[in-house]
Coordinates of C-alpha atoms in Angstrom, one line a residue:
M74 CA 60.2 77.4 -36.1
L75 CA 59.0 81.0 -36.0
P76 CA 56.7 82.2 -33.1
A77 CA 54.1 82.9 -35.7
N78 CA 54.1 79.2 -36.7
F79 CA 53.5 78.1 -33.1
E80 CA 50.6 80.6 -32.7
A81 CA 49.0 79.6 -36.0
D82 CA 49.4 75.9 -35.3
E83 CA 47.8 76.3 -31.9
G84 CA 44.7 78.0 -33.4
L85 CA 44.5 75.4 -36.1
R86 CA 44.6 72.4 -33.8
E87 CA 42.3 74.0 -31.3
T88 CA 39.6 74.6 -34.0
I89 CA 39.8 71.2 -35.7
Q90 CA 39.8 69.2 -32.5
T91 CA 36.9 71.0 -31.0
S92 CA 34.7 71.0 -34.1
Q93 CA 34.9 67.4 -35.3
G94 CA 32.8 64.6 -34.0
T95 CA 35.5 62.0 -34.9
P96 CA 39.2 62.2 -34.1
V97 CA 41.4 64.0 -36.7
S98 CA 45.1 63.1 -37.2
I99 CA 47.2 66.2 -37.8
F100 CA 50.7 66.0 -39.1
D101 CA 53.3 68.8 -39.2
E102 CA 56.0 69.2 -41.8
F103 CA 58.6 72.0 -41.6
L104 CA 60.4 73.3 -44.8
D105 CA 63.0 75.2 -42.7
A106 CA 63.0 78.1 -45.1
P107 CA 64.7 80.5 -45.6
N108 CA 67.6 78.7 -43.9
F109 CA 67.6 76.1 -46.7
G110 CA 66.4 76.5 -50.3
G111 CA 67.0 75.9 -53.9
D112 CA 65.6 73.4 -56.5
A113 CA 67.7 70.4 -55.3
Y114 CA 66.6 70.9 -51.7
A115 CA 62.9 71.3 -52.9
E116 CA 63.1 68.0 -54.8
I117 CA 64.5 66.2 -51.8
I118 CA 61.7 67.5 -49.6
A119 CA 59.1 66.7 -52.3
T120 CA 60.3 63.1 -52.7
Y121 CA 60.4 62.7 -48.9
L122 CA 56.8 63.8 -48.5
R123 CA 55.5 61.8 -51.5
D124 CA 57.1 58.6 -50.1
K125 CA 56.0 59.3 -46.5
Y126 CA 52.3 59.7 -47.4
A127 CA 52.1 57.4 -50.3
S128 CA 50.2 54.8 -48.4
R129 CA 48.2 57.2 -46.3
P130 CA 47.5 60.4 -48.2
P131 CA 46.0 63.4 -46.4
E132 CA 42.4 64.5 -47.0
V133 CA 43.3 68.3 -46.6
V134 CA 46.6 70.0 -46.8
V135 CA 47.3 73.4 -45.1
A136 CA 50.1 75.6 -46.5
A137 CA 51.2 78.0 -43.7
G138 CA 53.2 80.8 -45.2
S139 CA 54.3 81.9 -48.7
E140 CA 57.2 79.4 -49.0
A141 CA 54.9 76.5 -48.2
L142 CA 52.2 77.6 -50.6
S143 CA 54.8 78.1 -53.4
F144 CA 56.4 74.7 -52.7
L145 CA 53.1 72.8 -52.8
L146 CA 51.8 74.5 -56.0
Q147 CA 55.1 73.9 -57.7
H148 CA 55.1 70.1 -56.9
R149 CA 51.3 69.5 -56.9
S150 CA 51.3 67.3 -60.0
T151 CA 53.3 64.7 -58.1
L152 CA 52.5 65.6 -54.6
F153 CA 48.9 65.4 -53.1
L154 CA 47.2 65.7 -56.4
G155 CA 43.5 66.3 -56.1
V156 CA 43.7 67.0 -52.4
P157 CA 42.1 70.4 -51.3
L158 CA 44.7 72.9 -50.3
V159 CA 44.1 75.6 -47.6
H160 CA 46.4 78.5 -47.5
L161 CA 47.2 80.4 -44.2
A162 CA 48.9 83.8 -43.6
I163 CA 49.4 84.5 -47.3
P164 CA 49.7 88.2 -48.3
L165 CA 47.0 89.4 -50.7
P166 CA 49.5 90.8 -53.3
L167 CA 51.1 87.4 -53.6
L168 CA 47.8 85.6 -54.1
R169 CA 46.9 88.0 -56.8
S170 CA 50.0 87.2 -58.7
M171 CA 49.2 83.4 -58.7
Q172 CA 46.8 81.4 -60.7
L173 CA 45.2 79.4 -58.0
P174 CA 43.2 76.2 -58.8
P175 CA 39.6 76.1 -57.6
D176 CA 40.5 73.7 -54.8
V177 CA 43.0 76.0 -53.3
V178 CA 41.2 78.3 -50.8
G179 CA 41.9 80.4 -47.8
V180 CA 41.6 83.9 -46.4
P181 CA 44.4 86.3 -47.4
V182 CA 46.1 88.8 -45.2
E183 CA 47.0 92.4 -45.9
Y184 CA 49.9 93.8 -43.7
D185 CA 49.0 97.5 -43.8
F186 CA 52.0 99.1 -42.2
L187 CA 50.6 102.6 -43.1
L188 CA 47.9 102.3 -40.5
T189 CA 50.5 101.4 -37.8
V190 CA 52.7 104.4 -38.7
E191 CA 49.7 106.7 -38.8
Q192 CA 48.8 105.6 -35.2
A193 CA 52.4 106.0 -34.1
L194 CA 52.5 109.6 -35.4
R195 CA 49.2 110.4 -33.5
W196 CA 50.6 109.1 -30.3
H197 CA 54.0 110.8 -30.8
P198 CA 53.1 114.2 -32.4
Q199 CA 56.6 115.5 -31.7
A200 CA 58.1 112.9 -34.1
R201 CA 60.0 114.4 -37.0
R202 CA 61.9 111.3 -38.1
L203 CA 60.6 107.9 -39.3
L204 CA 63.2 105.1 -39.3
L205 CA 62.5 101.9 -41.3
V206 CA 64.7 98.9 -40.4
T207 CA 65.0 95.8 -42.8
G208 CA 67.6 93.1 -43.4
A209 CA 69.5 91.4 -46.3
S210 CA 67.5 88.2 -47.1
P211 CA 65.2 88.0 -50.2
W212 CA 62.2 88.2 -47.9
D213 CA 63.8 91.2 -46.1
R214 CA 64.5 92.9 -49.5
E215 CA 60.8 92.5 -50.5
W216 CA 59.7 94.3 -47.3
E217 CA 62.3 97.0 -48.0
A218 CA 61.0 97.5 -51.6
R219 CA 57.5 97.8 -50.3
L220 CA 58.4 100.3 -47.6
R221 CA 60.3 102.5 -50.0
R222 CA 57.2 102.6 -52.3
E223 CA 54.6 103.3 -49.6
A224 CA 56.6 105.4 -47.1
T225 CA 56.5 108.4 -49.5
R226 CA 53.1 109.1 -48.0
F227 CA 54.8 110.4 -44.9
S228 CA 57.5 112.4 -46.6
E229 CA 55.8 115.8 -46.0
R230 CA 55.3 115.1 -42.2
V231 CA 58.5 113.4 -41.2
T232 CA 62.0 112.6 -42.6
V233 CA 62.0 109.0 -43.8
E234 CA 65.3 107.1 -43.1
F235 CA 66.1 103.5 -44.1
L236 CA 68.4 101.3 -42.1
A237 CA 68.5 98.4 -44.7
G238 CA 71.0 95.6 -44.9
L239 CA 73.1 96.8 -42.0
S240 CA 74.8 94.6 -39.4
T241 CA 72.8 94.2 -36.2
D242 CA 75.6 96.0 -34.3
A243 CA 75.4 98.9 -36.7
V244 CA 71.6 99.0 -36.4
R245 CA 71.9 99.1 -32.6
R246 CA 74.3 101.9 -32.6
R247 CA 72.2 104.0 -34.9
L248 CA 69.1 103.4 -32.8
Q249 CA 70.9 104.2 -29.5
E250 CA 71.7 107.7 -30.8
L251 CA 68.0 108.6 -31.5
A252 CA 66.4 111.5 -29.7
G253 CA 62.8 112.0 -28.7
D254 CA 61.8 113.1 -32.2
A255 CA 61.9 109.7 -33.8
V256 CA 59.7 106.7 -34.4
V257 CA 60.9 103.3 -35.6
F258 CA 59.0 100.7 -37.7
T259 CA 60.4 97.3 -38.6
P260 CA 59.1 93.9 -39.9
G261 CA 62.3 92.4 -38.4
Y262 CA 64.7 90.4 -40.6
F263 CA 66.0 86.9 -41.2
V264 CA 69.6 87.9 -42.2
D265 CA 71.5 91.0 -41.3
G266 CA 74.2 92.8 -43.4
E267 CA 77.0 90.5 -42.1
G268 CA 75.1 87.3 -43.0
H269 CA 74.0 86.3 -39.5
H270 CA 70.7 84.3 -39.6
G271 CA 67.9 84.6 -37.1
T272 CA 64.2 85.1 -36.8
P273 CA 62.4 88.4 -37.3
R274 CA 61.3 88.3 -33.6
Q275 CA 65.0 87.9 -32.5
S276 CA 66.0 90.9 -34.6
V277 CA 63.1 92.9 -33.2
E278 CA 64.1 92.1 -29.6
A279 CA 67.6 93.5 -30.4
I280 CA 66.2 96.6 -32.1
A281 CA 63.7 97.4 -29.3
A282 CA 66.3 96.9 -26.6
A283 CA 68.7 99.3 -28.2
A284 CA 66.3 102.0 -29.5
A285 CA 65.9 105.3 -27.7
A286 CA 62.6 105.7 -29.5
P287 CA 59.4 103.7 -29.7
V288 CA 59.4 100.8 -32.1
Y289 CA 56.4 99.4 -34.0
G290 CA 55.9 96.3 -36.1
P291 CA 53.4 94.5 -38.3
Y292 CA 53.2 91.1 -36.6
S293 CA 51.3 89.9 -33.5
S294 CA 54.2 87.6 -32.7
F295 CA 56.2 90.8 -31.9
I296 CA 54.0 91.7 -28.9
G297 CA 56.2 91.2 -25.8
S298 CA 59.5 91.7 -27.7
G299 CA 59.7 95.4 -26.8
V300 CA 57.6 96.9 -29.6
V301 CA 54.7 99.2 -28.7
G302 CA 52.4 97.3 -31.2
G303 CA 50.5 98.1 -34.4
Y304 CA 47.6 97.1 -36.6
L305 CA 48.1 93.4 -36.6
H306 CA 46.7 90.1 -37.7
G307 CA 46.6 87.5 -35.0
F308 CA 48.4 84.4 -36.1
K309 CA 46.3 82.4 -33.8
D310 CA 43.2 83.8 -35.4
M311 CA 44.6 82.9 -38.8
G312 CA 45.0 79.3 -37.5
R313 CA 41.4 79.3 -36.3
Q314 CA 40.1 80.6 -39.7
A315 CA 42.1 77.9 -41.5
G316 CA 40.8 75.3 -39.1
A317 CA 37.2 76.3 -39.8
I318 CA 37.9 75.8 -43.5
V319 CA 39.4 72.4 -42.9
N320 CA 36.4 71.4 -40.8
A321 CA 34.1 72.4 -43.7
L322 CA 36.1 70.5 -46.2
L323 CA 36.3 67.3 -44.1
A324 CA 32.5 67.6 -43.7
G325 CA 32.1 67.3 -47.4
S326 CA 31.8 70.9 -48.6
A327 CA 33.3 71.7 -52.0
P328 CA 36.1 74.3 -51.9
A329 CA 34.3 76.5 -54.4
S330 CA 31.1 76.5 -52.3
L331 CA 32.7 78.1 -49.2
Q332 CA 31.7 81.7 -48.4
L333 CA 35.0 83.1 -47.1
P334 CA 35.9 86.7 -46.0
A335 CA 37.9 88.7 -48.5
L336 CA 40.6 89.5 -45.9
M337 CA 41.6 88.5 -42.4
P338 CA 40.5 91.4 -40.1
N339 CA 43.3 93.3 -38.4
S340 CA 43.1 95.2 -35.1
L341 CA 45.3 97.5 -33.0
Q342 CA 47.3 95.4 -30.6
V343 CA 49.6 97.0 -28.1
D344 CA 51.9 96.2 -25.1
W345 CA 50.7 98.0 -22.0
R346 CA 54.2 98.2 -20.6
Q347 CA 55.4 100.0 -23.7
L348 CA 52.5 102.4 -23.6
R349 CA 53.6 103.3 -20.1
R350 CA 57.3 103.5 -21.0
W351 CA 56.7 106.0 -23.9
G352 CA 54.1 108.1 -22.0
I353 CA 51.1 107.1 -24.1
K354 CA 48.0 107.8 -22.1
E355 CA 45.3 105.2 -21.7
N356 CA 42.5 107.5 -22.9
A357 CA 44.5 107.9 -26.2
V358 CA 44.1 104.2 -27.0
P359 CA 41.0 103.3 -29.0
N360 CA 38.4 101.4 -27.1
D361 CA 38.6 98.4 -29.5
A362 CA 42.3 98.0 -29.2
V363 CA 43.7 94.7 -27.8
I364 CA 46.0 95.5 -24.8
D365 CA 48.4 92.8 -23.7
F366 CA 50.4 92.6 -20.4
R367 CA 48.1 95.1 -18.8
Q368 CA 48.5 95.1 -15.0
P369 CA 45.1 94.9 -13.3
S370 CA 44.1 97.8 -11.2
L371 CA 43.6 97.6 -7.4
L372 CA 39.9 97.5 -8.0
E373 CA 40.2 94.7 -10.5
R374 CA 42.5 92.6 -8.3
Y375 CA 40.7 93.1 -5.1
R376 CA 37.2 94.2 -6.2
S377 CA 35.2 93.1 -3.2
E378 CA 37.7 94.2 -0.7
T379 CA 38.2 97.6 -2.4
I380 CA 34.5 98.3 -2.6
A381 CA 34.0 97.4 1.0
A382 CA 36.9 99.7 2.0
I383 CA 35.6 102.5 -0.1
V384 CA 32.1 102.1 1.4
A385 CA 33.6 102.2 4.9
L386 CA 35.6 105.2 4.1
L387 CA 32.6 107.1 2.7
L388 CA 30.5 106.2 5.7
Q389 CA 33.3 107.3 8.0
A390 CA 33.8 110.5 6.0
G391 CA 30.1 111.2 6.0
L392 CA 29.9 110.8 9.8
I393 CA 33.0 113.1 10.3
A394 CA 31.5 115.7 7.9
S395 CA 28.2 115.5 9.7
L396 CA 29.9 116.0 13.1
L397 CA 31.9 118.9 11.8
F398 CA 28.8 120.5 10.3
E399 CA 26.9 120.2 13.6
R400 CA 29.9 121.5 15.5
R401 CA 30.1 124.5 13.1
R402 CA 26.4 125.3 13.5
R403 CA 26.6 125.0 17.3
R404 CA 29.6 127.3 17.4
R405 CA 27.9 129.9 15.2
A406 CA 24.8 129.7 17.5
E407 CA 27.0 130.1 20.6
T408 CA 28.9 133.0 19.1
A409 CA 25.7 134.7 18.1
V410 CA 24.2 134.5 21.7
H411 CA 27.4 135.4 23.4
L412 CA 26.6 137.7 26.3
Q413 CA 29.1 140.3 25.3
R414 CA 27.4 140.8 21.9
H415 CA 24.0 140.8 23.5
E416 CA 25.0 143.5 25.9
L417 CA 26.7 145.5 23.1
A418 CA 23.5 145.3 21.0
H419 CA 21.5 146.6 24.0
A420 CA 23.9 149.5 24.5
S421 CA 23.6 150.3 20.8
R422 CA 19.8 150.6 21.2
L423 CA 20.3 152.9 24.2
A424 CA 22.5 155.1 22.1
I425 CA 20.0 155.2 19.3
A426 CA 17.2 156.1 21.8
G427 CA 19.4 158.9 23.2
E428 CA 19.9 160.2 19.7
L429 CA 16.2 160.2 19.1
T430 CA 15.2 161.7 22.5
G431 CA 14.2 165.1 21.2
A432 CA 12.2 163.8 18.3
I433 CA 10.4 161.2 20.5
A434 CA 9.6 163.8 23.1
H435 CA 8.1 166.0 20.4
E436 CA 6.0 163.0 19.2
I437 CA 4.7 162.4 22.7
N438 CA 4.0 166.1 23.4
Q439 CA 1.7 166.3 20.4
P440 CA -1.0 163.8 21.7
L441 CA -0.5 165.1 25.3
A442 CA -1.1 168.7 24.1
A443 CA -4.2 167.5 22.3
I444 CA -5.5 165.7 25.4
L445 CA -5.0 168.8 27.5
S446 CA -6.7 171.0 24.9
N447 CA -9.7 168.6 24.7
A448 CA -9.9 168.5 28.6
D449 CA -10.0 172.3 28.8
A450 CA -12.8 172.3 26.1
A451 CA -14.8 169.8 28.1
D452 CA -14.4 171.8 31.3
L453 CA -15.7 175.0 29.6
M454 CA -18.7 173.1 28.2
L455 CA -19.6 171.8 31.7
E456 CA -19.4 175.3 33.1
A457 CA -21.6 176.7 30.4
G458 CA -24.3 174.1 31.2
G459 CA -26.9 172.7 28.9
D460 CA -27.2 169.3 27.3
R461 CA -24.0 168.9 25.2
S462 CA -23.5 165.2 25.8
D463 CA -22.7 164.4 22.1
E464 CA -19.9 167.0 22.0
L465 CA -18.5 165.6 25.2
R466 CA -18.6 162.1 23.8
Q467 CA -16.6 163.3 20.8
I468 CA -14.0 165.0 23.1
L469 CA -13.7 161.7 25.1
T470 CA -13.1 159.8 21.8
D471 CA -10.4 162.2 20.8
I472 CA -8.7 162.0 24.2
R473 CA -8.8 158.2 24.1
R474 CA -7.3 158.2 20.6
D475 CA -4.5 160.6 21.5
D476 CA -3.8 158.6 24.7
L477 CA -3.4 155.4 22.6
R478 CA -1.1 157.3 20.2
A479 CA 1.2 158.4 23.0
S480 CA 1.0 154.9 24.6
A481 CA 2.0 153.3 21.3
I482 CA 5.1 155.6 21.0
I483 CA 6.1 154.8 24.6
Q484 CA 5.6 151.0 24.0
R485 CA 7.8 151.0 20.9
L486 CA 10.5 152.9 22.8
R487 CA 10.3 150.5 25.7
A488 CA 10.6 147.5 23.4
L489 CA 13.6 149.1 21.8
L490 CA 15.3 149.9 25.1
S491 CA 14.4 146.7 26.9
R492 CA 17.1 144.1 27.8
H493 CA 14.9 141.3 26.5
E494 CA 15.9 137.8 25.8
V495 CA 16.5 137.0 22.2
E496 CA 13.3 135.6 20.6
R497 CA 12.6 133.7 17.4
Q498 CA 9.1 134.3 16.3
A499 CA 7.4 134.8 13.0
F500 CA 6.6 138.4 12.3
E501 CA 5.4 140.4 9.3
L502 CA 8.2 142.5 8.0
N503 CA 6.1 145.3 6.5
A504 CA 4.6 145.9 10.0
A505 CA 8.1 146.0 11.5
V506 CA 9.1 148.6 9.0
D507 CA 6.0 150.7 9.9
D508 CA 7.1 150.6 13.6
V509 CA 10.5 151.9 12.5
A510 CA 8.8 154.6 10.5
S511 CA 6.8 155.7 13.5
L512 CA 9.9 156.0 15.7
L513 CA 11.9 158.0 13.1
R514 CA 9.1 160.2 11.8
G515 CA 9.8 162.9 14.3
E516 CA 13.6 162.8 13.8
A517 CA 13.1 163.2 10.1
R518 CA 10.9 166.3 10.6
R519 CA 13.5 167.6 13.1
R520 CA 16.2 167.3 10.4
Q521 CA 13.9 168.7 7.7
L522 CA 14.1 165.7 5.4
R523 CA 11.8 163.0 4.2
I524 CA 12.1 159.2 4.4
A525 CA 10.2 157.3 1.7
F526 CA 9.0 153.8 2.8
K527 CA 8.0 151.3 0.2
H528 CA 6.4 148.0 1.3
A529 CA 6.5 144.7 -0.4
M530 CA 3.4 144.1 -2.6
K531 CA 2.2 141.4 -0.3
P532 CA 2.9 140.4 3.3
V533 CA 6.3 139.0 4.0
T534 CA 6.8 136.8 7.0
V535 CA 10.3 136.1 8.5
V536 CA 11.3 134.2 11.7
G537 CA 13.6 136.0 14.1
D538 CA 13.9 138.7 16.7
R539 CA 11.7 141.6 15.6
I540 CA 13.4 144.1 17.9
Q541 CA 16.9 143.2 16.6
I542 CA 15.8 143.5 13.0
E543 CA 14.2 146.9 13.8
Q544 CA 17.4 147.9 15.4
V545 CA 19.3 147.1 12.2
L546 CA 16.9 149.2 10.1
I547 CA 17.0 152.2 12.6
N548 CA 20.8 152.1 12.5
L549 CA 20.9 152.1 8.7
I550 CA 18.3 154.8 8.3
L551 CA 20.0 157.1 10.8
N552 CA 23.3 156.6 9.0
A553 CA 21.5 157.5 5.7
M554 CA 20.1 160.6 7.4
D555 CA 23.5 161.6 8.5
A556 CA 24.9 161.0 5.0
V557 CA 22.5 163.5 3.4
A558 CA 22.8 166.1 6.2
G559 CA 25.3 168.2 4.3
V560 CA 23.9 167.9 0.7
A561 CA 21.8 170.4 -1.2
D562 CA 18.2 170.8 -0.2
E563 CA 16.9 169.3 -3.4
R564 CA 18.6 166.0 -2.5
R565 CA 17.6 165.9 1.2
T566 CA 14.4 164.0 0.5
A567 CA 16.2 161.1 -1.0
V568 CA 16.3 158.5 1.8
T569 CA 14.4 155.5 0.6
V570 CA 13.6 152.3 2.5
A571 CA 12.1 149.5 0.4
V572 CA 11.1 145.9 1.1
E573 CA 11.2 143.5 -1.9
Q574 CA 10.6 139.8 -2.0
V575 CA 12.9 138.0 -4.4
A576 CA 13.4 134.5 -5.7
D577 CA 14.7 131.5 -3.7
G578 CA 12.6 132.4 -0.6
M579 CA 14.6 135.6 0.2
V580 CA 13.5 139.1 1.1
V581 CA 15.6 142.2 0.6
I582 CA 15.4 145.4 2.6
S583 CA 17.3 148.2 1.0
V584 CA 18.2 151.6 2.5
R585 CA 19.3 154.1 -0.1
D586 CA 20.5 157.7 0.3
R587 CA 21.6 160.4 -2.1
G588 CA 24.6 161.5 -0.1
P589 CA 28.2 161.5 -1.2
G590 CA 28.6 157.7 -1.0
I591 CA 31.2 155.6 0.6
A592 CA 34.9 156.0 -0.2
A593 CA 36.3 153.1 -2.2
E594 CA 39.0 152.4 0.3
H595 CA 36.4 152.3 3.1
L596 CA 34.0 149.8 1.5
P597 CA 36.0 146.6 2.5
K598 CA 36.1 147.7 6.1
I599 CA 32.7 149.3 6.5
F600 CA 31.3 146.4 8.7
D601 CA 34.5 146.0 10.8
S602 CA 34.3 146.6 14.5
F603 CA 35.4 150.1 15.7
F604 CA 35.7 151.4 12.1
S605 CA 33.8 154.6 11.5
T606 CA 33.8 157.4 9.0
K607 CA 32.1 159.8 11.4
R608 CA 34.2 162.2 13.5
D609 CA 32.5 161.2 16.8
G610 CA 31.5 157.6 15.7
V611 CA 32.4 154.6 17.8
G612 CA 32.3 152.1 14.8
L613 CA 30.0 149.5 16.4
G614 CA 26.6 150.2 14.7
L615 CA 27.3 148.4 11.4
S616 CA 29.3 145.7 13.1
I617 CA 26.4 144.9 15.4
A618 CA 24.0 145.0 12.4
R619 CA 26.1 142.5 10.5
T620 CA 26.2 140.2 13.6
I621 CA 22.4 140.3 13.9
V622 CA 21.8 139.7 10.2
D623 CA 24.3 136.8 10.2
A624 CA 22.5 135.3 13.2
H625 CA 19.3 135.4 11.2
G626 CA 20.8 133.4 8.3
G627 CA 21.0 136.4 6.1
R628 CA 23.7 138.8 4.9
I629 CA 24.2 142.6 4.7
V630 CA 26.1 144.3 1.9
A631 CA 27.0 147.9 1.1
E632 CA 27.8 149.5 -2.3
N633 CA 27.7 152.9 -4.0
T634 CA 25.0 153.6 -6.5
A635 CA 25.5 154.9 -10.0
G636 CA 23.4 158.0 -9.4
G637 CA 25.4 158.9 -6.3
G638 CA 24.9 157.9 -2.7
A639 CA 25.1 154.6 -0.8
L640 CA 22.9 151.5 -0.8
F641 CA 22.7 149.0 2.0
R642 CA 21.0 145.7 1.3
V643 CA 19.8 143.4 4.0
E644 CA 18.9 139.9 2.7
L645 CA 16.9 137.6 5.0
P646 CA 15.3 134.2 4.5
T647 CA 11.5 134.2 4.5
A648 CA 9.6 132.1 7.0
R649 CA 9.6 128.8 5.0
L650 CA 13.4 128.8 4.8
S651 CA 13.9 130.2 8.3
L652 CA 11.9 127.3 9.9
L653 CA 14.5 124.9 8.6
M654 CA 17.3 126.6 10.5
T655 CA 18.3 126.4 14.1
A656 CA 17.9 129.6 16.1
P657 CA 21.2 131.5 15.8
T658 CA 21.8 134.5 18.0

């Protein structure tokens, strides 16, 4: 018997036995076609069946396959007359050619090989040849005729070649010679060109074993023989459908009253092993496809163990990542507070103070001179006599004001020069910029240029070391002043310091000059230690500035502006973000 017969019989028996309240006796009779045939043989079989069931006729007869249906219809007048007949696995074109009595019912099938070939060409877009393999029996010739009619649909996309009625050895040789540009379709065959008999599955096994190209077929019984698959009707499903009809008839339903599907549904059915063999990716297989022989994944086979292992690995990885993150933050903090950097920053402030000595002395001399002048005026008033207490009080107020002014300058200078411990406190950035402006005002006048300071529209609070941030700004502003020293007078007023609060909790301090700008080859190295574009520069000012800004969780960048000159941007987190950080430096 054919594998299809076994599958259909299994589905039929399974459905009848599980759906009836009383036991049902099922008998199998095998015509052994196409190995045997002819009118004489048919009469012998008909006589045998009539005599066998004369005393115990069946209540329902199932015809599985075209030969069985044709045989029963031909001998119905003398064989099982009046008994309902259920057909199974009969092609729709054959049923349309027959005049079926009302008590002959079933669900036809339509073997649509075009769908299978279309799917094959989607999976193998490089294919340029379509080979169709058939045999030499009448059944095989019917398939050949159909394929020749319908395969013209693909003639513009591939070259269609027929291997029809050849010996099995010849078919093997031809298929072994194929390259990667071919696809094979075959319904199998019962008889080859040398007259050797077999089943379609046996021929397909030989074809698939020899072919150097993927092989597709129309029957579910071919799955596991080496074919990739195709749009198939499950023979077991056909058996179940026929079994359901038998159950209804045994329950007393009239054949004409049954509401049956117009066609047996087909579905894409494939062999997982062949998908892998021919490089067909899983995501290219439709979700509703039936996949046989699929090897379960590690997760499917050991789901609980795999999930537990993954969870353990994730926890372990999270712990390791956390430790590495903490280690990195600690090393950054340790690097920022390294004694050598601290000493170097202090030395840089001393150098800045030395550069500003003349301007600072001038700034202090102004209030001191005013104090002296007011003291002389008071002395003259006392010598002149008279009640001039109001004027003397005004002189004392002026002296006190100028004293505070000189004291403030000295305090700012002391703060800049002190070897203080690094502090992290909240301070208002606009006020810090004002302190820087006071220290540099005299130097700007000495150089005969103007610095424009622009505050943020509202107070901006950052957390960090105020003196260090002021040191960064002084360094950047002095560099800007140096940059415009040699330019034309009309551009010597263009040193601008601006504070601007931007999105994401950041504040930007920009120092812009209208000097010649930074050479393109120097930009990548501008913050490197010991790199300087000044003839007598040491190359540490900008390097220290970057270290300070990094330690405050910010960044500093330099660029040239479109209108000429250089722009330095210092980005710092505002107080809300800063409080979430450890104290670098």
